[in-house]
Coordinates of N, CA and C in Angstrom, one line a residue:
M1 N -10.5 2.8 -3.4 CA -10.8 4.2 -3.4 C -11.9 4.6 -2.4
D2 N -12.7 3.7 -2.0 CA -13.8 4.0 -1.0 C -13.4 3.7 0.4
L3 N -12.1 3.4 0.6 CA -11.5 3.1 1.9 C -11.8 1.8 2.5
R4 N -12.5 0.9 1.7 CA -12.7 -0.4 2.3 C -11.4 -1.2 2.2
I5 N -11.3 -2.1 3.2 CA -10.1 -2.9 3.3 C -10.5 -4.3 2.8
L6 N -9.8 -4.8 1.7 CA -10.1 -6.0 1.0 C -9.4 -7.2 1.6
D7 N -8.2 -7.0 2.2 CA -7.4 -8.1 2.7 C -6.6 -7.6 3.9
C8 N -6.4 -8.5 4.8 CA -5.6 -8.2 6.0 C -4.9 -9.5 6.5
D9 N -3.7 -9.3 6.9 CA -2.9 -10.4 7.5 C -2.3 -9.9 8.8
A10 N -2.9 -10.1 9.9 CA -2.5 -9.6 11.2 C -1.6 -10.5 11.9
H11 N -0.9 -11.4 11.2 CA 0.0 -12.4 11.8 C 1.4 -11.8 12.3
F12 N 1.7 -10.6 11.7 CA 3.1 -10.1 11.9 C 3.0 -8.9 12.9
G13 N 4.0 -8.8 13.7 CA 4.0 -7.7 14.7 C 4.2 -6.3 14.0
G14 N 4.0 -5.3 14.7 CA 4.1 -3.9 14.2 C 5.5 -3.5 13.8
T15 N 6.5 -4.2 14.2 CA 7.9 -3.9 13.8 C 8.3 -4.6 12.6
A16 N 7.5 -5.5 12.0 CA 7.9 -6.3 10.8 C 7.9 -5.3 9.6
H17 N 9.0 -5.4 8.8 CA 9.1 -4.5 7.7 C 8.1 -4.9 6.6
D18 N 7.6 -4.0 5.9 CA 6.6 -4.2 4.8 C 7.1 -5.3 3.8
A19 N 8.3 -5.2 3.4 CA 8.8 -6.1 2.4 C 8.9 -7.5 3.0
S20 N 9.2 -7.7 4.3 CA 9.2 -9.0 4.9 C 7.8 -9.6 4.9
V21 N 6.8 -8.8 5.3 CA 5.5 -9.3 5.3 C 5.0 -9.7 3.9
W22 N 5.4 -8.8 2.9 CA 5.1 -9.1 1.5 C 5.6 -10.4 1.1
R23 N 6.9 -10.7 1.3 CA 7.6 -11.9 0.9 C 6.9 -13.2 1.5
A24 N 6.3 -13.0 2.7 CA 5.7 -14.2 3.3 C 4.2 -14.3 3.1
S25 N 3.6 -13.4 2.2 CA 2.2 -13.3 2.1 C 1.6 -14.3 1.1
A26 N 0.4 -14.7 1.3 CA -0.3 -15.5 0.4 C -0.7 -14.7 -0.9
L27 N -0.9 -13.4 -0.8 CA -1.2 -12.6 -1.9 C 0.0 -12.6 -2.9
K28 N 1.2 -12.5 -2.4 CA 2.4 -12.6 -3.3 C 2.5 -13.9 -4.1
V29 N 2.2 -15.0 -3.4 CA 2.2 -16.3 -4.0 C 1.2 -16.4 -5.1
F30 N 0.0 -15.9 -4.8 CA -1.1 -15.9 -5.7 C -0.8 -15.0 -7.0
L31 N -0.3 -13.8 -6.8 CA 0.1 -12.9 -7.9 C 1.3 -13.5 -8.7
D32 N 2.2 -14.1 -8.0 CA 3.4 -14.7 -8.7 C 2.8 -15.8 -9.6
N33 N 1.9 -16.6 -9.1 CA 1.3 -17.7 -9.9 C 0.6 -17.1 -11.1
M34 N -0.2 -16.1 -10.9 CA -1.0 -15.5 -12.0 C 0.0 -15.0 -13.1
Y35 N 1.0 -14.3 -12.6 CA 2.0 -13.7 -13.6 C 2.7 -14.9 -14.3
S36 N 3.1 -15.9 -13.6 CA 3.8 -17.0 -14.2 C 2.9 -17.8 -15.2
N37 N 1.6 -17.7 -15.0 CA 0.6 -18.4 -15.9 C 0.2 -17.5 -17.1
G38 N 0.9 -16.4 -17.3 CA 0.6 -15.5 -18.4 C -0.3 -14.4 -18.2
E39 N -0.9 -14.2 -17.0 CA -1.8 -13.1 -16.7 C -0.9 -11.8 -16.7
R40 N -1.3 -10.8 -17.4 CA -0.5 -9.6 -17.5 C -1.4 -8.4 -17.4
N41 N -2.7 -8.6 -17.0 CA -3.6 -7.4 -17.0 C -3.9 -6.9 -15.6
F42 N -2.9 -6.9 -14.7 CA -3.1 -6.4 -13.3 C -1.8 -5.8 -12.8
W43 N -2.0 -4.8 -12.0 CA -0.9 -4.1 -11.3 C -1.3 -3.9 -9.9
L44 N -0.4 -4.0 -9.0 CA -0.5 -3.6 -7.6 C 0.4 -2.5 -7.3
L45 N 0.0 -1.5 -6.6 CA 0.8 -0.3 -6.2 C 1.4 -0.5 -4.8
G46 N 2.7 -0.3 -4.7 CA 3.4 -0.3 -3.4 C 4.3 0.9 -3.3
D47 N 4.6 1.2 -2.0 CA 5.5 2.3 -1.8 C 7.0 1.8 -2.0
S48 N 7.9 2.6 -1.8 CA 9.3 2.3 -2.1 C 9.9 1.3 -1.1
G49 N 9.1 0.9 -0.1 CA 9.5 -0.2 0.8 C 9.4 -1.6 0.2
Y50 N 8.8 -1.7 -1.0 CA 8.6 -2.9 -1.7 C 9.5 -3.1 -2.9
P51 N 9.8 -4.3 -3.3 CA 10.6 -4.5 -4.5 C 9.8 -4.2 -5.8
Q52 N 10.4 -3.7 -6.8 CA 9.7 -3.4 -8.1 C 9.6 -4.8 -8.8
L53 N 8.4 -5.2 -9.0 CA 8.2 -6.5 -9.8 C 7.3 -6.2 -11.0
P54 N 7.2 -7.1 -11.9 CA 6.4 -6.8 -13.1 C 5.0 -6.4 -12.9
Y55 N 4.4 -6.8 -11.7 CA 3.0 -6.5 -11.4 C 2.9 -5.7 -10.2
L56 N 4.0 -5.3 -9.5 CA 4.0 -4.5 -8.3 C 4.8 -3.2 -8.6
M57 N 4.1 -2.2 -8.8 CA 4.7 -0.9 -9.3 C 5.0 0.0 -8.1
T58 N 6.3 0.4 -8.0 CA 6.8 1.3 -7.0 C 7.2 2.6 -7.6
P59 N 7.5 3.6 -6.8 CA 7.9 4.9 -7.3 C 9.3 4.7 -7.9
I60 N 9.7 5.6 -8.8 CA 11.0 5.6 -9.5 C 11.9 6.4 -8.5
P61 N 13.0 5.8 -8.0 CA 13.8 6.5 -7.1 C 14.7 7.5 -7.8
G62 N 15.2 8.4 -7.1 CA 16.2 9.4 -7.6 C 15.6 10.8 -7.8
N63 N 16.5 11.7 -8.0 CA 16.1 13.1 -8.2 C 16.2 13.6 -9.6
N64 N 17.0 12.9 -10.4 CA 17.2 13.4 -11.8 C 16.2 12.6 -12.7
L65 N 14.9 12.8 -12.6 CA 13.9 12.1 -13.3 C 13.5 12.8 -14.6
S66 N 13.1 12.1 -15.6 CA 12.5 12.7 -16.8 C 11.2 13.2 -16.5
D67 N 10.6 14.0 -17.3 CA 9.2 14.5 -17.1 C 8.2 13.4 -17.0
S68 N 8.4 12.3 -17.9 CA 7.5 11.2 -17.8 C 7.6 10.4 -16.5
E69 N 8.9 10.3 -16.0 CA 9.1 9.6 -14.7 C 8.5 10.4 -13.6
H70 N 8.6 11.7 -13.7 CA 8.1 12.6 -12.6 C 6.5 12.5 -12.6
N71 N 5.9 12.4 -13.8 CA 4.5 12.3 -14.0 C 4.0 11.0 -13.4
Y72 N 4.8 9.9 -13.7 CA 4.5 8.6 -13.1 C 4.5 8.6 -11.6
N73 N 5.5 9.2 -11.0 CA 5.6 9.2 -9.6 C 4.5 10.1 -9.0
R74 N 4.1 11.2 -9.6 CA 3.1 12.0 -9.1 C 1.7 11.3 -9.1
H75 N 1.4 10.6 -10.2 CA 0.2 9.8 -10.3 C 0.2 8.6 -9.3
H76 N 1.4 8.0 -9.2 CA 1.5 6.9 -8.3 C 1.2 7.3 -6.9
R77 N 1.8 8.4 -6.5 CA 1.6 9.0 -5.1 C 0.1 9.3 -4.9
K78 N -0.5 9.9 -5.9 CA -2.0 10.3 -5.8 C -2.8 9.0 -5.6
A79 N -2.5 8.0 -6.4 CA -3.3 6.7 -6.3 C -3.1 6.1 -4.9
R80 N -1.8 6.1 -4.4 CA -1.6 5.5 -3.1 C -2.1 6.3 -1.9
N81 N -2.4 7.6 -2.2 CA -2.9 8.4 -1.1 C -4.2 7.8 -0.5
C82 N -5.0 7.2 -1.2 CA -6.3 6.6 -0.6 C -5.9 5.5 0.3
V83 N -4.8 4.8 0.1 CA -4.4 3.7 1.1 C -4.0 4.4 2.4
E84 N -3.1 5.4 2.3 CA -2.7 6.1 3.5 C -3.9 6.8 4.2
R85 N -4.8 7.3 3.4 CA -6.0 7.9 4.0 C -6.8 6.9 4.8
C86 N -6.9 5.7 4.2 CA -7.6 4.6 4.8 C -7.0 4.2 6.1
F87 N -5.7 4.1 6.2 CA -5.0 3.8 7.4 C -5.3 4.9 8.5
G88 N -5.3 6.1 8.0 CA -5.5 7.2 9.0 C -6.9 7.2 9.5
V89 N -7.9 6.9 8.7 CA -9.3 6.8 9.1 C -9.4 5.6 10.1
L90 N -8.9 4.5 9.8 CA -8.9 3.3 10.6 C -8.3 3.6 12.0
K91 N -7.2 4.2 12.0 CA -6.5 4.5 13.3 C -7.3 5.6 14.1
S92 N -7.9 6.5 13.4 CA -8.7 7.5 14.1 C -10.0 6.9 14.7
R93 N -10.6 6.0 13.9 CA -11.8 5.3 14.4 C -11.6 4.4 15.6
F94 N -10.5 3.7 15.5 CA -10.1 2.7 16.5 C -8.8 3.1 17.1
R95 N -8.8 3.9 18.2 CA -7.7 4.6 18.8 C -6.7 3.5 19.3
C96 N -7.1 2.3 19.6 CA -6.2 1.3 20.1 C -5.2 0.9 19.0
L97 N -5.4 1.3 17.7 CA -4.5 1.0 16.6 C -3.5 2.1 16.4
S98 N -3.7 3.3 17.1 CA -2.8 4.4 16.8 C -1.4 4.1 17.4
K99 N -0.4 4.8 16.9 CA 1.0 4.6 17.3 C 1.2 4.9 18.8
Y100 N 0.3 5.7 19.4 CA 0.5 6.1 20.8 C -0.1 5.1 21.7
R101 N -0.9 4.1 21.2 CA -1.5 3.1 22.0 C -0.8 1.8 21.7
V102 N -0.9 0.8 22.6 CA -0.3 -0.5 22.3 C -1.3 -1.5 22.7
L103 N -1.5 -2.5 21.9 CA -2.4 -3.6 22.2 C -1.6 -4.6 23.2
M104 N -1.9 -4.5 24.4 CA -1.1 -5.3 25.4 C -1.7 -6.7 25.6
Y105 N -1.7 -7.4 24.5 CA -2.3 -8.8 24.5 C -1.3 -9.7 23.7
D106 N -1.5 -11.0 23.9 CA -0.6 -11.9 23.1 C -0.9 -11.7 21.6
P107 N 0.0 -12.0 20.8 CA -0.1 -11.7 19.4 C -1.4 -12.3 18.7
V108 N -1.8 -13.4 19.1 CA -3.0 -14.0 18.5 C -4.3 -13.1 18.8
L109 N -4.4 -12.8 20.1 CA -5.5 -11.9 20.5 C -5.4 -10.5 19.8
A110 N -4.2 -10.0 19.8 CA -4.0 -8.7 19.1 C -4.4 -8.7 17.7
G111 N -4.1 -9.8 17.0 CA -4.5 -10.0 15.6 C -6.0 -10.1 15.4
K112 N -6.7 -10.7 16.4 CA -8.1 -10.8 16.3 C -8.7 -9.4 16.5
I113 N -8.1 -8.6 17.4 CA -8.6 -7.3 17.7 C -8.5 -6.4 16.4
I114 N -7.3 -6.5 15.8 CA -7.1 -5.8 14.5 C -8.1 -6.2 13.4
N115 N -8.3 -7.5 13.3 CA -9.3 -8.0 12.3 C -10.7 -7.5 12.6
A116 N -11.0 -7.5 13.9 CA -12.4 -7.0 14.3 C -12.5 -5.5 13.9
C117 N -11.5 -4.7 14.2 CA -11.5 -3.3 13.9 C -11.7 -3.1 12.4
I118 N -11.0 -3.9 11.6 CA -11.2 -3.8 10.1 C -12.6 -4.1 9.7
I119 N -13.1 -5.2 10.2 CA -14.5 -5.6 9.9 C -15.5 -4.5 10.2
L120 N -15.3 -3.9 11.4 CA -16.2 -2.8 11.9 C -16.0 -1.6 11.0
H121 N -14.8 -1.3 10.6 CA -14.5 -0.2 9.7 C -15.2 -0.4 8.4
N122 N -15.2 -1.6 7.8 CA -15.9 -1.9 6.5 C -17.4 -1.8 6.7
I123 N -17.9 -2.2 7.8 CA -19.4 -2.1 8.1 C -19.8 -0.7 8.1
M124 N -18.9 0.2 8.8 CA -19.2 1.6 8.9 C -19.2 2.2 7.5
I125 N -18.3 1.8 6.6 CA -18.2 2.4 5.3 C -19.4 2.0 4.5
L126 N -19.8 0.7 4.6 CA -21.0 0.2 3.8 C -22.3 0.8 4.3
N127 N -22.3 1.3 5.5 CA -23.5 1.9 6.0 C -23.4 3.4 6.1
N128 N -22.4 4.0 5.4 CA -22.2 5.4 5.3 C -22.2 6.1 6.7
I129 N -21.5 5.5 7.6 CA -21.3 6.1 8.9 C -20.1 7.0 8.8
R130 N -20.4 8.3 9.1 CA -19.3 9.3 8.9 C -18.2 9.2 9.9
Y131 N -17.1 9.7 9.5 CA -15.9 9.6 10.4 C -15.2 11.0 10.3
E132 N -14.6 11.3 11.4 CA -13.7 12.5 11.4 C -12.3 12.1 11.8
I133 N -11.3 12.6 11.1 CA -10.0 12.3 11.5 C -9.5 13.4 12.5
E134 N -9.0 12.9 13.6 CA -8.5 13.9 14.6 C -7.0 14.1 14.3
D135 N -6.6 15.3 14.6 CA -5.2 15.8 14.4 C -4.2 15.3 15.3
D136 N -4.6 14.7 16.4 CA -3.5 14.4 17.5 C -2.6 13.3 17.1
D137 N -2.9 12.6 16.0 CA -2.0 11.5 15.6 C -0.9 12.0 14.5
N138 N -1.1 13.3 14.1 CA -0.3 13.8 13.1 C -0.2 12.9 11.9
I139 N -1.4 12.5 11.4 CA -1.5 11.5 10.3 C -1.0 12.2 9.1
S140 N -0.1 11.5 8.4 CA 0.5 12.0 7.2 C 0.1 11.1 6.0
F141 N -0.4 11.8 5.0 CA -0.8 11.1 3.8 C 0.2 11.0 2.7
D142 N 1.4 11.6 3.0 CA 2.5 11.6 2.0 C 3.1 10.3 2.1
E143 N 3.6 9.9 0.9 CA 4.3 8.6 0.8 C 5.6 8.6 1.5
E144 N 5.9 7.6 2.3 CA 7.2 7.5 2.9 C 8.2 6.9 2.0
F145 N 9.2 7.6 1.7 CA 10.2 7.0 0.8 C 11.3 6.3 1.6
N146 N 11.2 5.0 1.6 CA 12.0 4.1 2.4 C 12.6 3.1 1.3
L147 N 13.6 3.6 0.6 CA 14.0 2.8 -0.6 C 14.5 1.4 -0.3
V148 N 14.0 0.5 -1.1 CA 14.5 -0.9 -1.0 C 15.7 -0.9 -2.0
D149 N 16.7 -1.7 -1.6 CA 17.9 -1.9 -2.4 C 17.4 -2.3 -3.8
E150 N 18.0 -1.7 -4.9 CA 17.6 -2.0 -6.2 C 17.9 -3.5 -6.6
I151 N 18.7 -4.2 -5.9 CA 19.0 -5.6 -6.1 C 17.8 -6.4 -5.9
T152 N 16.9 -6.0 -5.0 CA 15.7 -6.8 -4.8 C 14.6 -6.5 -5.8
S153 N 14.8 -5.5 -6.7 CA 13.9 -5.3 -7.8 C 14.4 -6.1 -9.0
T154 N 13.4 -6.7 -9.6 CA 13.8 -7.5 -10.7 C 13.9 -6.7 -12.0
H155 N 14.8 -7.2 -12.9 CA 14.9 -6.5 -14.2 C 13.6 -6.5 -14.9
H156 N 12.8 -7.6 -14.9 CA 11.5 -7.6 -15.5 C 10.6 -6.5 -14.9
G157 N 10.7 -6.3 -13.6 CA 9.8 -5.4 -12.9 C 10.2 -3.9 -13.3
I158 N 11.5 -3.7 -13.4 CA 11.9 -2.3 -13.8 C 11.6 -2.1 -15.2
A159 N 11.7 -3.1 -16.1 CA 11.3 -2.9 -17.5 C 9.8 -2.7 -17.6
A160 N 9.0 -3.4 -16.9 CA 7.6 -3.3 -16.9 C 7.2 -1.8 -16.5
R161 N 7.8 -1.3 -15.4 CA 7.5 0.0 -14.9 C 7.9 1.0 -16.0
Q162 N 9.0 0.9 -16.6 CA 9.5 1.8 -17.6 C 8.5 1.8 -18.8
Q163 N 8.0 0.6 -19.2 CA 7.0 0.5 -20.3 C 5.7 1.3 -19.9
I164 N 5.3 1.2 -18.7 CA 4.1 2.0 -18.2 C 4.4 3.5 -18.3
V165 N 5.6 3.9 -17.8 CA 6.0 5.3 -17.9 C 5.9 5.8 -19.4
N166 N 6.5 5.0 -20.3 CA 6.6 5.4 -21.7 C 5.2 5.4 -22.3
N167 N 4.4 4.5 -22.0 CA 3.1 4.3 -22.6 C 2.0 5.3 -22.1
Y168 N 2.1 5.6 -20.8 CA 1.0 6.4 -20.2 C 1.4 7.7 -19.6
F169 N 2.6 8.0 -19.4 CA 3.0 9.2 -18.7 C 3.9 10.1 -19.6
N170 N 4.0 9.9 -20.8 CA 4.9 10.6 -21.7 C 4.0 11.6 -22.5
Y171 N 3.7 12.7 -21.8 CA 2.8 13.7 -22.4 C 3.3 15.1 -22.2

């Protein structure tokens, strides 16, 4: 919520799909192991480009949603907004990361540049160095609905999400 970046894996190119990066990530392996070992007190939020898992909560797709499901999606979107805002601030601070610029280096060096930008971003946050987001990138904080096929979502994940909806958003 304070826009600090806690983890980064700059091994993948900019055209890699979020779900592909997720499947290959060390974080997924770590969280899968935690869940398999009985840990159930954590959730990660992802947009609709990710599969719904018992610990990875995604928006509920569709237009014909109940009030509880609509409330869940609204709160999910609000919570994920800080992630999108963080990306916007990072790209505004370091223009080489914007979609209009391209890092014309080999992938290893480009990854190092991205990691350096993230470290500097976090240092700026820790030292309360102000930032201004410029409009020329047309930065959008709205969630991109890029639906993953429901087959990739597990039955346990969908059941876990529905339990959250029933327990916390039924008001």
